[in-house]
GROMACS .gro file of C-alpha atoms in nm:
model
  225
    1MET     CA    1   2.461   4.620  -1.522
    2SER     CA    2   2.318   4.799  -1.809
    3THR     CA    3   2.495   5.088  -1.983
    4ALA     CA    4   2.181   5.355  -1.865
    5GLU     CA    5   2.276   5.238  -1.496
    6ARG     CA    6   2.618   5.249  -1.503
    7SER     CA    7   2.561   5.635  -1.727
    8ALA     CA    8   2.344   5.728  -1.453
    9PRO     CA    9   2.421   6.018  -1.197
   10HIS     CA   10   2.447   5.881  -0.828
   11LEU     CA   11   2.260   6.092  -0.559
   12GLN     CA   12   2.381   6.340  -0.449
   13TRP     CA   13   2.335   6.431  -0.053
   14SER     CA   14   2.358   6.700   0.169
   15LEU     CA   15   2.471   6.559   0.560
   16VAL     CA   16   2.356   6.742   0.909
   17VAL     CA   17   2.629   6.715   1.125
   18PRO     CA   18   2.538   6.787   1.503
   19VAL     CA   19   2.855   6.964   1.680
   20LYS     CA   20   2.823   7.009   2.068
   21VAL     CA   21   2.961   7.327   2.304
   22LEU     CA   22   3.283   7.201   2.337
   23ALA     CA   23   3.242   7.285   2.707
   24ARG     CA   24   3.025   6.975   2.709
   25ALA     CA   25   3.154   6.790   2.418
   26LYS     CA   26   3.376   6.417   2.528
   27THR     CA   27   3.305   6.432   2.830
   28ARG     CA   28   3.348   6.041   2.900
   29MET     CA   29   3.693   6.130   2.781
   30SER     CA   30   3.812   6.343   3.029
   31ARG     CA   31   4.028   6.147   3.231
   32ALA     CA   32   4.226   6.027   2.971
   33ALA     CA   33   4.237   6.372   2.753
   34GLY     CA   34   4.258   6.586   3.100
   35PRO     CA   35   4.349   6.954   2.945
   36HIS     CA   36   4.300   6.855   2.578
   37ARG     CA   37   3.948   6.738   2.631
   38GLU     CA   38   3.855   7.011   2.434
   39ALA     CA   39   4.073   7.009   2.154
   40LEU     CA   40   4.065   6.644   2.111
   41ALA     CA   41   3.654   6.735   2.040
   42LEU     CA   42   3.677   6.998   1.789
   43ALA     CA   43   3.960   6.744   1.616
   44VAL     CA   44   3.753   6.478   1.605
   45ALA     CA   45   3.456   6.708   1.465
   46THR     CA   46   3.697   6.883   1.229
   47ASP     CA   47   3.891   6.552   1.050
   48THR     CA   48   3.493   6.415   1.002
   49VAL     CA   49   3.364   6.741   0.806
   50ALA     CA   50   3.680   6.735   0.613
   51ALA     CA   51   3.603   6.383   0.537
   52ALA     CA   52   3.270   6.396   0.446
   53LEU     CA   53   3.357   6.731   0.207
   54ARG     CA   54   3.549   6.516   0.041
   55CYS     CA   55   3.340   6.248  -0.098
   56ALA     CA   56   3.170   6.242  -0.434
   57ARG     CA   57   2.805   6.211  -0.330
   58VAL     CA   58   2.810   6.537  -0.057
   59ALA     CA   59   2.698   6.808  -0.226
   60GLY     CA   60   2.718   7.014   0.105
   61VAL     CA   61   2.775   6.959   0.462
   62ILE     CA   62   2.518   7.167   0.698
   63VAL     CA   63   2.685   7.181   1.089
   64VAL     CA   64   2.459   7.281   1.330
   65THR     CA   65   2.601   7.410   1.662
   66ASP     CA   66   2.609   7.700   1.907
   67ASP     CA   67   2.963   7.719   1.954
   68PRO     CA   68   3.160   7.987   1.779
   69ARG     CA   69   3.500   7.784   1.779
   70PRO     CA   70   3.423   7.488   1.589
   71ALA     CA   71   3.137   7.697   1.388
   72ALA     CA   72   3.466   7.917   1.305
   73ASP     CA   73   3.732   7.624   1.252
   74LEU     CA   74   3.407   7.456   0.992
   75ALA     CA   75   3.285   7.682   0.804
   76ALA     CA   76   3.680   7.783   0.683
   77LEU     CA   77   3.690   7.441   0.579
   78GLY     CA   78   3.355   7.448   0.328
   79ALA     CA   79   3.056   7.369   0.527
   80ARG     CA   80   2.770   7.567   0.574
   81VAL     CA   81   2.730   7.642   0.954
   82VAL     CA   82   2.400   7.713   1.120
   83PRO     CA   83   2.296   7.796   1.509
   84ASP     CA   84   2.077   7.526   1.697
   85GLU     CA   85   1.784   7.757   1.624
   86PRO     CA   86   1.569   7.515   1.826
   87ASP     CA   87   1.768   7.483   2.094
   88ALA     CA   88   1.540   7.185   2.202
   89GLY     CA   89   1.753   6.880   2.193
   90LEU     CA   90   1.944   6.682   1.925
   91ASN     CA   91   1.678   6.538   1.711
   92PRO     CA   92   1.542   6.887   1.657
   93ALA     CA   93   1.864   7.017   1.600
   94LEU     CA   94   1.928   6.743   1.290
   95VAL     CA   95   1.522   6.807   1.138
   96TYR     CA   96   1.596   7.179   1.192
   97GLY     CA   97   1.987   7.132   0.964
   98ALA     CA   98   1.768   6.888   0.733
   99ARG     CA   99   1.512   7.119   0.638
  100ARG     CA  100   1.835   7.417   0.564
  101GLY     CA  101   1.963   7.127   0.405
  102ARG     CA  102   1.671   7.081   0.133
  103GLU     CA  103   1.683   7.433   0.095
  104MET     CA  104   2.022   7.443   0.011
  105PHE     CA  105   1.963   7.141  -0.196
  106PRO     CA  106   1.652   7.090  -0.292
  107ASP     CA  107   1.717   6.762  -0.502
  108ALA     CA  108   1.977   6.603  -0.235
  109GLY     CA  109   1.909   6.337  -0.007
  110VAL     CA  110   1.975   6.462   0.326
  111GLY     CA  111   2.156   6.271   0.650
  112ALA     CA  112   2.248   6.291   0.971
  113LEU     CA  113   2.591   6.194   1.037
  114SER     CA  114   2.768   6.179   1.374
  115ALA     CA  115   3.072   6.427   1.470
  116ASP     CA  116   3.227   6.151   1.611
  117LEU     CA  117   3.411   5.989   1.290
  118PRO     CA  118   3.787   6.068   1.348
  119ALA     CA  119   3.865   5.752   1.105
  120LEU     CA  120   3.582   5.868   0.828
  121ARG     CA  121   3.736   5.791   0.480
  122PRO     CA  122   3.550   5.940   0.155
  123ALA     CA  123   3.525   5.634  -0.046
  124GLU     CA  124   3.353   5.411   0.210
  125LEU     CA  125   3.119   5.749   0.310
  126ALA     CA  126   2.988   5.751  -0.086
  127ARG     CA  127   2.921   5.349  -0.080
  128VAL     CA  128   2.692   5.339   0.183
  129LEU     CA  129   2.505   5.669   0.082
  130ASP     CA  130   2.464   5.485  -0.271
  131ALA     CA  131   2.344   5.177  -0.057
  132ALA     CA  132   2.130   5.454   0.115
  133ALA     CA  133   2.015   5.584  -0.200
  134ALA     CA  134   1.787   5.248  -0.260
  135SER     CA  135   1.514   5.326   0.017
  136PRO     CA  136   1.343   5.549   0.138
  137GLU     CA  137   1.497   5.604   0.508
  138ALA     CA  138   1.834   5.417   0.638
  139PHE     CA  139   2.101   5.420   0.859
  140VAL     CA  140   2.424   5.254   0.982
  141PRO     CA  141   2.459   5.176   1.314
  142ASP     CA  142   2.719   5.205   1.533
  143ALA     CA  143   3.012   4.977   1.589
  144ALA     CA  144   2.898   4.862   1.932
  145GLY     CA  145   2.574   4.777   1.730
  146ILE     CA  146   2.365   5.000   1.966
  147GLY     CA  147   2.375   5.315   1.801
  148THR     CA  148   2.373   5.519   1.477
  149THR     CA  149   2.643   5.714   1.274
  150LEU     CA  150   2.424   5.807   0.976
  151TYR     CA  151   2.059   5.847   0.902
  152THR     CA  152   1.968   5.907   0.572
  153ALA     CA  153   1.615   6.026   0.393
  154ARG     CA  154   1.619   6.060  -0.003
  155PRO     CA  155   1.443   6.350  -0.131
  156GLY     CA  156   1.091   6.398  -0.053
  157VAL     CA  157   1.097   6.154   0.201
  158PRO     CA  158   1.003   6.315   0.570
  159PHE     CA  159   1.337   6.315   0.772
  160ALA     CA  160   1.258   6.152   1.133
  161PRO     CA  161   1.592   6.086   1.298
  162ALA     CA  162   1.617   5.919   1.630
  163PHE     CA  163   1.934   5.921   1.737
  164GLY     CA  164   1.948   5.871   2.155
  165GLY     CA  165   2.016   5.559   2.360
  166GLY     CA  166   1.915   5.264   2.158
  167SER     CA  167   1.893   5.449   1.809
  168ARG     CA  168   1.991   5.106   1.652
  169ALA     CA  169   1.649   4.973   1.734
  170ALA     CA  170   1.452   5.255   1.746
  171HIS     CA  171   1.537   5.346   1.360
  172ARG     CA  172   1.456   4.936   1.285
  173ALA     CA  173   1.149   5.021   1.469
  174ARG     CA  174   1.057   5.314   1.264
  175GLY     CA  175   1.133   5.127   0.898
  176ALA     CA  176   1.434   5.284   0.777
  177ARG     CA  177   1.678   4.995   0.658
  178GLU     CA  178   1.980   4.878   0.818
  179LEU     CA  179   2.279   4.922   0.612
  180LEU     CA  180   2.542   4.628   0.730
  181LEU     CA  181   2.769   4.663   0.402
  182ASP     CA  182   3.156   4.496   0.461
  183SER     CA  183   3.447   4.750   0.493
  184VAL     CA  184   3.281   5.056   0.570
  185ASP     CA  185   3.454   5.048   0.912
  186SER     CA  186   3.518   5.445   0.913
  187VAL     CA  187   3.156   5.482   0.948
  188ARG     CA  188   3.070   5.318   1.197
  189ARG     CA  189   3.382   5.360   1.417
  190ASP     CA  190   3.229   5.701   1.684
  191VAL     CA  191   3.439   5.788   1.964
  192ASP     CA  192   3.372   5.846   2.332
  193THR     CA  193   3.541   5.630   2.516
  194PRO     CA  194   3.928   5.608   2.559
  195ASP     CA  195   3.895   5.261   2.378
  196ASP     CA  196   3.641   5.422   2.111
  197LEU     CA  197   3.980   5.650   2.003
  198ARG     CA  198   4.223   5.289   2.017
  199ALA     CA  199   3.998   5.123   1.789
  200ALA     CA  200   3.957   5.443   1.545
  201THR     CA  201   4.389   5.450   1.553
  202GLU     CA  202   4.371   5.101   1.454
  203LEU     CA  203   4.206   5.241   1.142
  204GLY     CA  204   4.366   5.543   1.089
  205LEU     CA  205   4.291   5.867   1.256
  206GLY     CA  206   4.229   6.169   1.059
  207PRO     CA  207   4.538   6.431   1.073
  208ARG     CA  208   4.391   6.666   1.351
  209THR     CA  209   4.304   6.416   1.592
  210ALA     CA  210   4.561   6.234   1.502
  211ALA     CA  211   4.784   6.555   1.646
  212VAL     CA  212   4.559   6.567   1.971
  213ALA     CA  213   4.600   6.188   2.050
  214ALA     CA  214   4.968   6.251   2.011
  215LEU     CA  215   4.916   6.454   2.339
  216LEU     CA  216   4.757   6.212   2.527
  217SER     CA  217   4.951   5.985   2.713
  218PRO     CA  218   4.982   5.683   2.655
  219ALA     CA  219   4.959   5.836   2.330
  220PRO     CA  220   4.750   5.601   2.098
  221ALA     CA  221   5.019   5.443   1.785
  222GLY     CA  222   4.936   5.358   1.400
  223THR     CA  223   4.793   5.708   1.311
  224ASP     CA  224   4.883   5.709   0.998
  225ARG     CA  225   4.586   5.703   0.721
   0.00000   0.00000   0.00000
């Protein structure tokens, strides 16, 4: 690596995080979480956003939500909160958030990040974003190899996310570069089911998710980060 490459500034990113209305969030956790389901959904989103904001490559986080409770909590962390103005589904919401992100951070790339990454580590996210900077569009598949946890577009590149069922295949079909880095498990481990939560617990949950997970029965073990 040349001296110029070592001294070159890293590309900064704005990340769009979609947060569901809590009453409709984490429905596949209903049986395991019981009365704590909404608290778990909020905790997971909060730990995700907090970790993203601590990432050195992240200029800002734009949260798209119509729920005032996560809106208040995530704004208090330093996220920019915007309503789901299109109200036309996930991908239109992400495009709207990305447009706002490019207005706020015009020199940054823009990415869509899952709100379901309670074990997210800022250093692992930085590694992924640095790898994404080498391609016009890139994405990270989820741990199951079916969905997507992060989609990115460099500055000036159209932002065209394809989240939904089978989004890994959809993003590949659109020509986005798939990022399969070693040792970035926390960026791939989204949580939708009790098994997902146990796997995230093994990686090390964020503090808010760990606190709620401790209330579940049986409580996942090993919540230290």
